[in-house]
Every structure is written in C-alpha cells, then in structure tokens.
Amino acid sequence: MKILKDSAIYLFGEMFAKALPFLLLPYLTRKLGAAGFGELSYYQTFAALLVILFGLSQDGAVARYYYVYGKRNLHNVVYAGYVYTFTVAAIALAVAGAAGSLIMAAVVASAAVQCILNVQLTLRQCRKQAMAYTVLQIASGLLCSLLTVLLLEWTDGEPVFKRFAALLLGNAAVSAIAAWWFFRQQNNPIRWSWHRIKHSLMYVAAFGLPLFLHHGAGFVKGQLDRMVLYPLYPAEQLGVYAAGFQVAMVLGILLMAVNKATVPYYYQAMKSRRLNAEKVRRLAWFSLPVMAIPALLALLIPEAWFLWLLGEQYGGVKWYICLFLIGCGLSAPYYLLVNYLFYRAWNSRISALSLLSAAIYLGVLAVSAPLGPQWTPFAMIAGAAVILPLLYRQVKD
C-alpha cells in the first residue's frame, strides 16, 4: 500500500508541475503570437541542449550511487556535480556575454539552475520523501508560472527573455531552499577537499559521459527539428509547428512523469525478481496499441477546438498534434525497455542504440525538412520507432 501511496504522490507532483506550462500555453501563444512563440521554441531547444551538457546525468549518477553504495558519501557526489555545473555554466555565460546576447545568457543560467533542481528532486526520490519531492515540484511550477505572467504583464519588450528569466528566478529560489535543507540535514560537517571532489567527479563523469551520447541522441530526436526549420521557414510557421508539439507533449509529459515516479519501484521489482526480462517485453508489447489511442482521439476532434485553445493564428495545428502524439506514444514501450538496460548498467549499449536511432532521425529530417514543416514530424516517429526492436532484443536475463 505504501508503494501505491508514494507512487500516487510522486505522480501528482510530477503532473501538477508539468501541467502548469501546458495551462500557460494558451496565454503564451496569444501573448507572443505565432512568430514570438516560434522564437521561444527555438531558444528552448538551446535550453534543452544545455541541460544535457550542464547536467551530465548527475541525477542518474546520484540515484545509482544511493541504491548501489548507500548515502554515506552521497553528499560529496552532489557537491562535485554542482562544481562541474557551475564551472561549465560560467564558461557558457562568458561566451553569451561576449556575444552580447541577453536572451542566451538567460537560457544558460536557467538551464544550470534546472540541473541543480533535478539533483535535489532525485535526492528526495531516493530517500522515498514523496511529500518533499511533490512540494518542490509544485513550488517550482507555481513560482515559474506566476513570474512569467507578472513579467509579461508588468514590463514591455523582450517577451522571450522574460520567460527564461522567470524560469531562472523561480527554479533558483526553490533550488536554493532545497539545497540548504539537504546540506542542513547532513550529520557530518561539510569538509571540502580536492581529493574528494576529484574522486566524486570521476564517478559522475564515468557514469555520465557514456550517457551523454544517449541524451544527446534524445535531444537530436526531440529538439533539433526546430533548429533546422527556424532559418528555413517564417517564424509564424514554426510557431504553429511548435504549438502542435507542445499540445502533443501533454502525453509525453504524462509518460515521463509516470516513468520518473515508478523507476525506484521498477528497480526494486527487478532486484527482488518480481520483474524479469520476459515480463518487461510483454508489457512493452501491450503498451503499443494502448499508446495509439490518443492520436486517434485527436484525429476525431475538430480543429476549431484546437484553435479555440491556441488562437486563430494556429491554423493547421491539428496535423502536427496527431503526428507528434504518435511519436510521444512510442515513449511508453521505450521507457519500459530502456529502464531494464539502465538497471543492468548497460550504458554503452544504450548509447550505441540511441546513436543509431538518431542517425535514422537525421536521415528522415534531412529529407523531410526541405519539403515543408508538415512532413518533419515523421522524423520523430521514425527515430522513436526504430530503436524499439533494437532495445527489445537486448532485454534478456
């Protein structure tokens, strides 16, 4: 019963926090217009890339360290990860400052703070502190949303910069409180030494570097299309494309939230042998037809409903929503299969398969992008579909 209760709390926190950006979507699409929303989505791709670079899978490294080695030296792993994040982010900020890009500076800073928050959330999840985890999620979502509206309504100009400034300020406040509380709970006094930092950095790098390719491939399949389309087509078209993606990502966020909330119990079930390769493969098969339902439902909804939600400037958005829902739905069997490989620490295999999937995605993107934005979502579908049989073959006892 406790597992079900904690899972429900985790899921509620994830869904509430992730639902807030979606609830902001009608406001942002109207406030920014199609062109402004297209520009926002363009810079969001940079933010996603920087989170991968700054994070280096620290949250995963912290979780694995906790489950494999315990919490005795866990704080040093956290410190080392933060030293890495702040160092790399400082370099990126210097580059943005030299380029004179205020928006990019805000993107860099918000990405760094997001990495800090991700680690703090992971610490709560590892310790089964479901309520603390949920409070942090909700506080972050509410504060970022509130600051976004306040900055856009009370000040003029630079709406894209203000969105990233709101993310920076909101997540920084929550991360600072969470980090202070974590360090305060440490029984041993904080002792900084280069030996400990170096040793912990080596652990983080050993875990994260192989996965950098994996997450990089995920970025390519989930974000690169907007970077390619932005210089090829008017910002208004990219805005419609991005709005369709954001609506479809409701499903992607739901699946991501369920996955994040259940991973600890997935690992526990693997450890106790209540879950094995055969059951994982069977669950992956079962999830495929279930995940086709959202796209079919979207196909039946009149486009006028979507225009009522987003605004009249977003004609043609239904096409993108349906296709992106197919691509997002393929995440369900992917999570089921790839978590098995993560548990086995087969990170190199994951990276190799992800690179192959990304190569397929890039091939389809190269062909579809010149034909028009309406064909580009097929690259996402192809990249997501091709990795499933490859992962399926790797899942074995």
Coordinates of C-alpha atoms in Angstrom, one line a residue:
M1 CA 0.0 0.0 0.0
K2 CA 2.9 2.4 0.8
I3 CA 4.3 1.8 -2.7
L4 CA 0.9 2.7 -4.3
K5 CA 0.5 5.8 -2.0
D6 CA 4.1 7.1 -2.7
S7 CA 3.7 6.5 -6.4
A8 CA 0.4 8.4 -6.4
I9 CA 2.1 11.3 -4.6
Y10 CA 5.0 11.3 -7.0
L11 CA 2.7 11.2 -9.9
F12 CA 0.6 14.0 -8.6
G13 CA 3.6 16.2 -8.1
E14 CA 5.0 15.5 -11.5
M15 CA 1.7 16.0 -13.2
F16 CA 0.9 19.2 -11.4
A17 CA 4.2 20.8 -12.1
K18 CA 4.3 19.6 -15.7
A19 CA 0.7 20.7 -16.3
L20 CA 1.3 24.3 -15.4
P21 CA 3.4 25.0 -18.6
F22 CA 0.5 23.5 -20.6
L23 CA -2.0 25.6 -18.8
L24 CA 0.2 28.6 -19.7
L25 CA 0.2 27.6 -23.4
P26 CA -3.0 29.4 -24.5
Y27 CA -1.7 32.5 -22.7
L28 CA 1.8 32.3 -24.3
T29 CA 0.5 31.6 -27.8
R30 CA -1.7 34.6 -27.7
K31 CA 0.7 36.9 -25.8
L32 CA 3.7 36.1 -28.0
G33 CA 1.8 35.4 -31.3
A34 CA 2.8 32.7 -33.7
A35 CA 6.1 34.4 -34.6
G36 CA 7.0 35.1 -31.0
F37 CA 6.1 31.5 -29.9
G38 CA 8.2 30.2 -32.7
E39 CA 11.2 32.2 -31.4
L40 CA 10.6 30.9 -27.9
S41 CA 10.6 27.3 -29.1
Y42 CA 13.8 28.0 -31.0
Y43 CA 15.6 29.1 -27.8
Q44 CA 14.0 26.3 -25.8
T45 CA 16.0 23.9 -28.0
F46 CA 19.2 25.5 -26.7
A47 CA 18.0 25.2 -23.2
A48 CA 17.3 21.5 -23.6
L49 CA 20.8 21.0 -25.0
L50 CA 22.5 23.0 -22.2
V51 CA 20.6 20.9 -19.6
I52 CA 22.3 17.8 -21.0
L53 CA 25.7 19.5 -21.1
F54 CA 25.5 21.0 -17.7
G55 CA 23.8 18.1 -16.0
L56 CA 25.9 15.2 -17.4
S57 CA 23.3 12.8 -16.0
Q58 CA 24.1 13.9 -12.4
D59 CA 20.6 13.0 -11.2
G60 CA 21.1 9.4 -12.6
A61 CA 24.6 9.2 -11.0
V62 CA 23.2 10.3 -7.7
A63 CA 20.4 7.8 -7.8
R64 CA 22.6 4.9 -8.8
Y65 CA 25.2 5.8 -6.1
Y66 CA 22.4 5.8 -3.5
Y67 CA 21.0 2.5 -4.5
V68 CA 24.4 0.8 -5.0
Y69 CA 26.7 2.3 -2.4
G70 CA 24.3 4.0 0.1
K71 CA 24.2 7.5 1.4
R72 CA 27.4 7.6 3.4
N73 CA 29.4 9.6 0.8
L74 CA 26.4 10.8 -1.3
H75 CA 26.9 14.5 -0.4
N76 CA 30.3 14.6 -1.9
V77 CA 28.8 13.3 -5.2
V78 CA 26.3 16.1 -5.1
Y79 CA 29.0 18.7 -4.3
A80 CA 31.2 17.5 -7.2
G81 CA 28.3 17.6 -9.6
Y82 CA 27.5 21.2 -8.6
V83 CA 31.1 22.2 -9.0
Y84 CA 31.0 20.8 -12.6
T85 CA 27.7 22.5 -13.4
F86 CA 28.7 25.9 -12.1
T87 CA 32.1 25.8 -13.9
V88 CA 30.7 24.9 -17.3
A89 CA 27.8 27.3 -16.9
A90 CA 30.2 30.1 -16.1
I91 CA 32.1 29.5 -19.3
A92 CA 28.9 29.4 -21.3
L93 CA 27.8 32.7 -19.6
A94 CA 31.1 34.3 -20.6
V95 CA 30.5 33.2 -24.2
A96 CA 27.0 34.6 -24.2
G97 CA 28.2 37.9 -22.6
A98 CA 30.9 38.2 -25.3
A99 CA 28.3 37.7 -28.0
G100 CA 26.1 40.3 -26.3
S101 CA 23.1 38.0 -26.2
L102 CA 20.9 38.7 -23.2
I103 CA 18.4 36.0 -24.1
M104 CA 21.2 33.4 -24.4
A105 CA 22.6 34.4 -21.0
A106 CA 19.1 33.8 -19.5
V107 CA 18.9 30.5 -21.3
V108 CA 22.3 29.4 -19.9
A109 CA 21.5 30.4 -16.4
S110 CA 18.0 28.8 -16.4
A111 CA 19.5 25.6 -17.7
A112 CA 22.1 25.5 -15.0
V113 CA 19.5 26.1 -12.3
Q114 CA 17.3 23.4 -13.8
C115 CA 20.2 20.9 -13.4
I116 CA 20.6 21.8 -9.7
L117 CA 16.8 21.3 -9.1
N118 CA 16.9 18.0 -10.9
V119 CA 19.5 16.7 -8.5
Q120 CA 17.6 17.9 -5.4
L121 CA 14.4 16.2 -6.7
T122 CA 16.4 13.0 -7.2
L123 CA 17.7 13.1 -3.6
R124 CA 14.1 13.3 -2.3
Q125 CA 13.0 10.5 -4.5
C126 CA 15.9 8.2 -3.5
R127 CA 15.1 8.7 0.2
K128 CA 11.4 8.0 -0.5
Q129 CA 10.5 11.5 0.6
A130 CA 7.4 11.6 -1.6
M131 CA 5.8 14.7 0.0
A132 CA 9.0 16.8 0.0
Y133 CA 9.5 15.8 -3.7
T134 CA 6.0 16.9 -4.5
V135 CA 6.2 20.2 -2.6
L136 CA 9.4 21.1 -4.5
Q137 CA 7.8 20.2 -7.9
I138 CA 4.6 22.2 -7.1
A139 CA 6.6 25.2 -5.8
S140 CA 8.8 25.3 -8.8
G141 CA 5.9 25.1 -11.3
L142 CA 3.7 27.7 -9.5
L143 CA 6.5 30.2 -9.0
C144 CA 7.8 30.0 -12.6
S145 CA 4.3 30.3 -14.0
L146 CA 3.5 33.3 -11.7
L147 CA 6.7 35.1 -12.5
T148 CA 6.1 34.5 -16.2
V149 CA 2.7 36.2 -16.1
L150 CA 4.0 39.1 -13.9
L151 CA 7.0 39.8 -16.0
L152 CA 5.0 39.7 -19.3
E153 CA 2.2 41.9 -17.9
W154 CA 4.1 44.4 -15.9
T155 CA 7.0 45.1 -18.3
D156 CA 7.3 45.8 -22.0
G157 CA 9.5 44.2 -24.7
E158 CA 11.7 41.1 -24.8
P159 CA 8.9 38.5 -24.0
V160 CA 11.2 35.5 -24.8
F161 CA 13.9 36.8 -22.4
K162 CA 11.2 37.3 -19.7
R163 CA 10.0 33.7 -20.0
F164 CA 13.6 32.4 -19.4
A165 CA 14.1 35.0 -16.6
A166 CA 11.0 33.7 -14.9
L167 CA 12.3 30.1 -15.1
L168 CA 15.7 31.2 -13.8
L169 CA 14.3 33.1 -10.8
G170 CA 11.6 30.6 -9.9
N171 CA 13.8 27.5 -10.1
A172 CA 16.7 29.3 -8.4
A173 CA 14.6 30.2 -5.4
V174 CA 13.3 26.6 -5.0
S175 CA 16.7 25.0 -5.6
A176 CA 18.4 27.3 -3.1
I177 CA 15.9 26.3 -0.4
A178 CA 16.1 22.6 -1.3
A179 CA 19.9 22.6 -1.3
W180 CA 20.0 24.4 2.0
W181 CA 17.7 21.9 3.6
F182 CA 19.7 19.0 2.2
F183 CA 23.0 20.3 3.5
R184 CA 21.4 21.1 6.8
Q185 CA 20.3 17.5 7.2
Q186 CA 23.9 16.2 6.8
N187 CA 25.1 14.7 10.1
N188 CA 28.7 15.2 9.3
P189 CA 30.2 18.7 8.8
I190 CA 30.9 19.8 5.2
R191 CA 34.6 19.2 4.5
W192 CA 35.9 20.4 1.1
S193 CA 39.0 18.7 -0.3
W194 CA 40.2 18.4 -3.8
H195 CA 40.7 14.7 -3.3
R196 CA 37.1 14.1 -2.5
I197 CA 35.9 16.4 -5.2
K198 CA 38.2 14.8 -7.8
H199 CA 37.1 11.3 -6.8
S200 CA 33.4 12.1 -7.0
L201 CA 33.8 14.0 -10.2
M202 CA 35.4 10.9 -11.7
Y203 CA 32.4 8.9 -10.6
V204 CA 30.0 11.4 -12.1
A205 CA 32.0 11.5 -15.4
A206 CA 32.3 7.7 -15.6
F207 CA 28.5 7.4 -15.3
G208 CA 27.5 10.5 -17.3
L209 CA 29.9 10.6 -20.2
P210 CA 28.6 7.3 -21.9
L211 CA 25.1 8.6 -21.4
F212 CA 26.0 12.0 -22.9
L213 CA 25.7 10.3 -26.3
H214 CA 22.4 8.7 -25.2
H215 CA 20.9 12.0 -24.1
G216 CA 22.4 13.9 -27.0
A217 CA 20.7 11.5 -29.3
G218 CA 17.5 12.1 -27.4
F219 CA 18.0 15.8 -27.9
V220 CA 18.5 15.4 -31.6
K221 CA 15.3 13.4 -31.9
G222 CA 13.2 15.7 -29.8
Q223 CA 14.6 19.2 -30.4
L224 CA 16.8 19.5 -33.5
D225 CA 13.9 19.9 -35.9
R226 CA 13.2 23.4 -34.7
M227 CA 16.8 24.5 -35.1
V228 CA 16.7 23.2 -38.7
L229 CA 13.3 24.7 -39.5
Y230 CA 13.9 28.1 -37.9
P231 CA 16.2 29.5 -40.7
L232 CA 14.2 27.8 -43.5
Y233 CA 10.6 29.0 -42.8
P234 CA 8.9 32.0 -41.4
A235 CA 8.7 32.2 -37.6
E236 CA 4.9 32.0 -37.9
Q237 CA 5.1 28.6 -39.4
L238 CA 7.5 27.4 -36.8
G239 CA 5.1 28.8 -34.2
V240 CA 2.2 26.6 -35.4
Y241 CA 4.6 23.6 -35.6
A242 CA 5.9 24.3 -32.0
A243 CA 2.3 24.7 -30.7
G244 CA 1.3 21.3 -32.1
F245 CA 4.4 19.8 -30.5
Q246 CA 3.6 21.4 -27.1
V247 CA 0.0 20.2 -27.1
A248 CA 1.1 16.6 -28.0
M249 CA 3.8 16.8 -25.3
V250 CA 1.0 16.5 -22.7
L251 CA 1.1 12.8 -23.5
G252 CA 4.9 12.9 -23.4
I253 CA 5.0 14.7 -20.1
L254 CA 2.4 12.2 -18.6
L255 CA 4.5 9.2 -19.7
M256 CA 7.7 10.9 -18.4
A257 CA 6.0 11.7 -15.1
V258 CA 4.8 8.1 -14.7
N259 CA 8.2 6.8 -15.6
K260 CA 10.0 9.0 -13.1
A261 CA 7.6 8.2 -10.4
T262 CA 7.8 4.5 -10.8
V263 CA 11.5 3.9 -11.6
P264 CA 12.5 3.3 -8.0
Y265 CA 9.8 0.6 -7.7
Y266 CA 10.8 -0.8 -11.2
Y267 CA 14.3 -1.2 -9.8
Q268 CA 13.1 -2.7 -6.6
A269 CA 11.0 -5.2 -8.5
M270 CA 14.0 -6.1 -10.6
K271 CA 16.1 -6.6 -7.5
S272 CA 13.5 -8.8 -5.8
R273 CA 13.0 -10.7 -9.1
R274 CA 9.3 -9.9 -9.2
L275 CA 10.0 -8.3 -12.6
N276 CA 12.1 -10.0 -15.2
A277 CA 13.0 -9.7 -18.9
E278 CA 10.0 -11.7 -20.1
K279 CA 7.5 -9.6 -18.2
V280 CA 9.2 -6.4 -19.4
R281 CA 9.0 -7.5 -23.0
R282 CA 5.3 -8.5 -22.6
L283 CA 4.5 -5.1 -21.1
A284 CA 6.2 -3.3 -23.9
W285 CA 4.1 -5.2 -26.5
F286 CA 0.9 -4.4 -24.5
S287 CA 1.7 -0.7 -24.4
L288 CA 2.0 -0.2 -28.2
P289 CA -1.8 -0.4 -29.1
V290 CA -2.7 1.5 -26.0
M291 CA -0.5 4.4 -27.0
A292 CA -2.2 4.7 -30.4
I293 CA -5.4 5.8 -28.7
P294 CA -4.5 9.5 -28.0
A295 CA -3.6 10.1 -31.7
L296 CA -6.9 8.5 -32.8
L297 CA -8.9 10.7 -30.4
A298 CA -7.1 13.8 -31.6
L299 CA -7.9 12.9 -35.1
L300 CA -11.6 12.9 -34.2
I301 CA -11.5 16.3 -32.5
P302 CA -12.5 19.2 -34.8
E303 CA -9.6 21.6 -35.5
A304 CA -11.8 24.5 -34.3
W305 CA -11.4 23.2 -30.8
F306 CA -7.6 23.5 -31.0
L307 CA -7.9 27.0 -32.5
W308 CA -10.2 28.0 -29.6
L309 CA -7.4 26.8 -27.2
L310 CA -4.4 28.3 -29.0
G311 CA -5.8 31.2 -31.1
E312 CA -6.8 31.8 -34.7
Q313 CA -3.2 32.2 -35.9
Y314 CA -2.6 28.5 -35.5
G315 CA -4.5 27.0 -38.4
G316 CA -3.3 23.6 -39.4
V317 CA -2.1 22.7 -35.9
K318 CA -4.2 19.5 -35.7
W319 CA -2.0 17.8 -38.3
Y320 CA 1.1 18.3 -36.1
I321 CA -0.7 17.3 -32.9
C322 CA -1.8 13.9 -34.4
L323 CA 1.7 13.1 -35.7
F324 CA 3.5 14.2 -32.6
L325 CA 1.1 12.2 -30.4
I326 CA 2.2 9.1 -32.3
G327 CA 5.8 9.9 -31.7
C328 CA 5.2 10.7 -28.0
G329 CA 3.2 7.5 -27.5
L330 CA 6.2 5.4 -28.6
S331 CA 7.9 6.6 -25.4
A332 CA 5.9 4.1 -23.3
P333 CA 7.5 0.9 -24.6
Y334 CA 10.8 2.8 -24.8
Y335 CA 10.8 3.6 -21.1
L336 CA 9.8 0.0 -20.2
L337 CA 12.6 -1.4 -22.2
V338 CA 15.4 1.1 -21.6
N339 CA 14.9 1.0 -17.8
Y340 CA 15.9 -2.6 -17.9
L341 CA 19.2 -1.7 -19.5
F342 CA 19.7 1.1 -17.1
Y343 CA 19.2 -1.2 -14.2
R344 CA 21.9 -3.6 -15.7
A345 CA 24.2 -0.5 -16.1
W346 CA 24.4 -1.3 -19.9
N347 CA 25.0 2.4 -20.6
S348 CA 27.3 1.8 -23.5
R349 CA 24.7 -0.3 -25.3
I350 CA 22.0 2.3 -24.6
S351 CA 24.3 5.0 -26.1
A352 CA 25.1 2.9 -29.2
L353 CA 21.4 2.2 -29.9
S354 CA 20.5 5.8 -29.3
L355 CA 23.1 7.0 -31.8
L356 CA 21.7 4.6 -34.4
S357 CA 18.2 5.9 -33.7
A358 CA 19.4 9.4 -34.0
A359 CA 21.1 8.6 -37.3
I360 CA 17.8 7.4 -38.7
Y361 CA 16.1 10.5 -37.4
L362 CA 18.6 12.8 -39.0
G363 CA 18.2 11.0 -42.3
V364 CA 14.5 11.4 -42.3
L365 CA 14.8 15.0 -41.1
A366 CA 17.2 15.8 -44.0
V367 CA 14.7 14.5 -46.5
S368 CA 11.5 15.9 -44.9
A369 CA 12.7 19.4 -43.8
P370 CA 13.1 20.9 -47.4
L371 CA 9.6 19.5 -48.3
G372 CA 7.9 21.6 -45.6
P373 CA 7.3 21.6 -41.8
Q374 CA 4.3 19.4 -42.2
W375 CA 6.5 16.4 -43.1
T376 CA 9.1 16.9 -40.4
P377 CA 7.2 15.1 -37.6
F378 CA 7.8 11.8 -39.5
A379 CA 11.4 12.1 -38.5
M380 CA 10.4 11.9 -34.8
I381 CA 8.2 8.9 -35.4
A382 CA 10.9 7.1 -37.4
G383 CA 13.6 7.8 -34.8
A384 CA 11.3 6.6 -31.9
A385 CA 10.1 3.5 -33.7
V386 CA 13.5 2.2 -35.0
I387 CA 15.0 1.9 -31.5
L388 CA 12.2 -0.3 -30.1
P389 CA 13.1 -3.6 -31.7
L390 CA 16.7 -3.0 -31.0
L391 CA 16.0 -2.5 -27.3
Y392 CA 13.6 -5.4 -27.3
R393 CA 16.4 -7.8 -28.4
Q394 CA 18.7 -6.5 -25.6
V395 CA 16.2 -7.2 -22.8
K396 CA 17.1 -10.7 -21.7
D397 CA 18.0 -12.3 -18.4

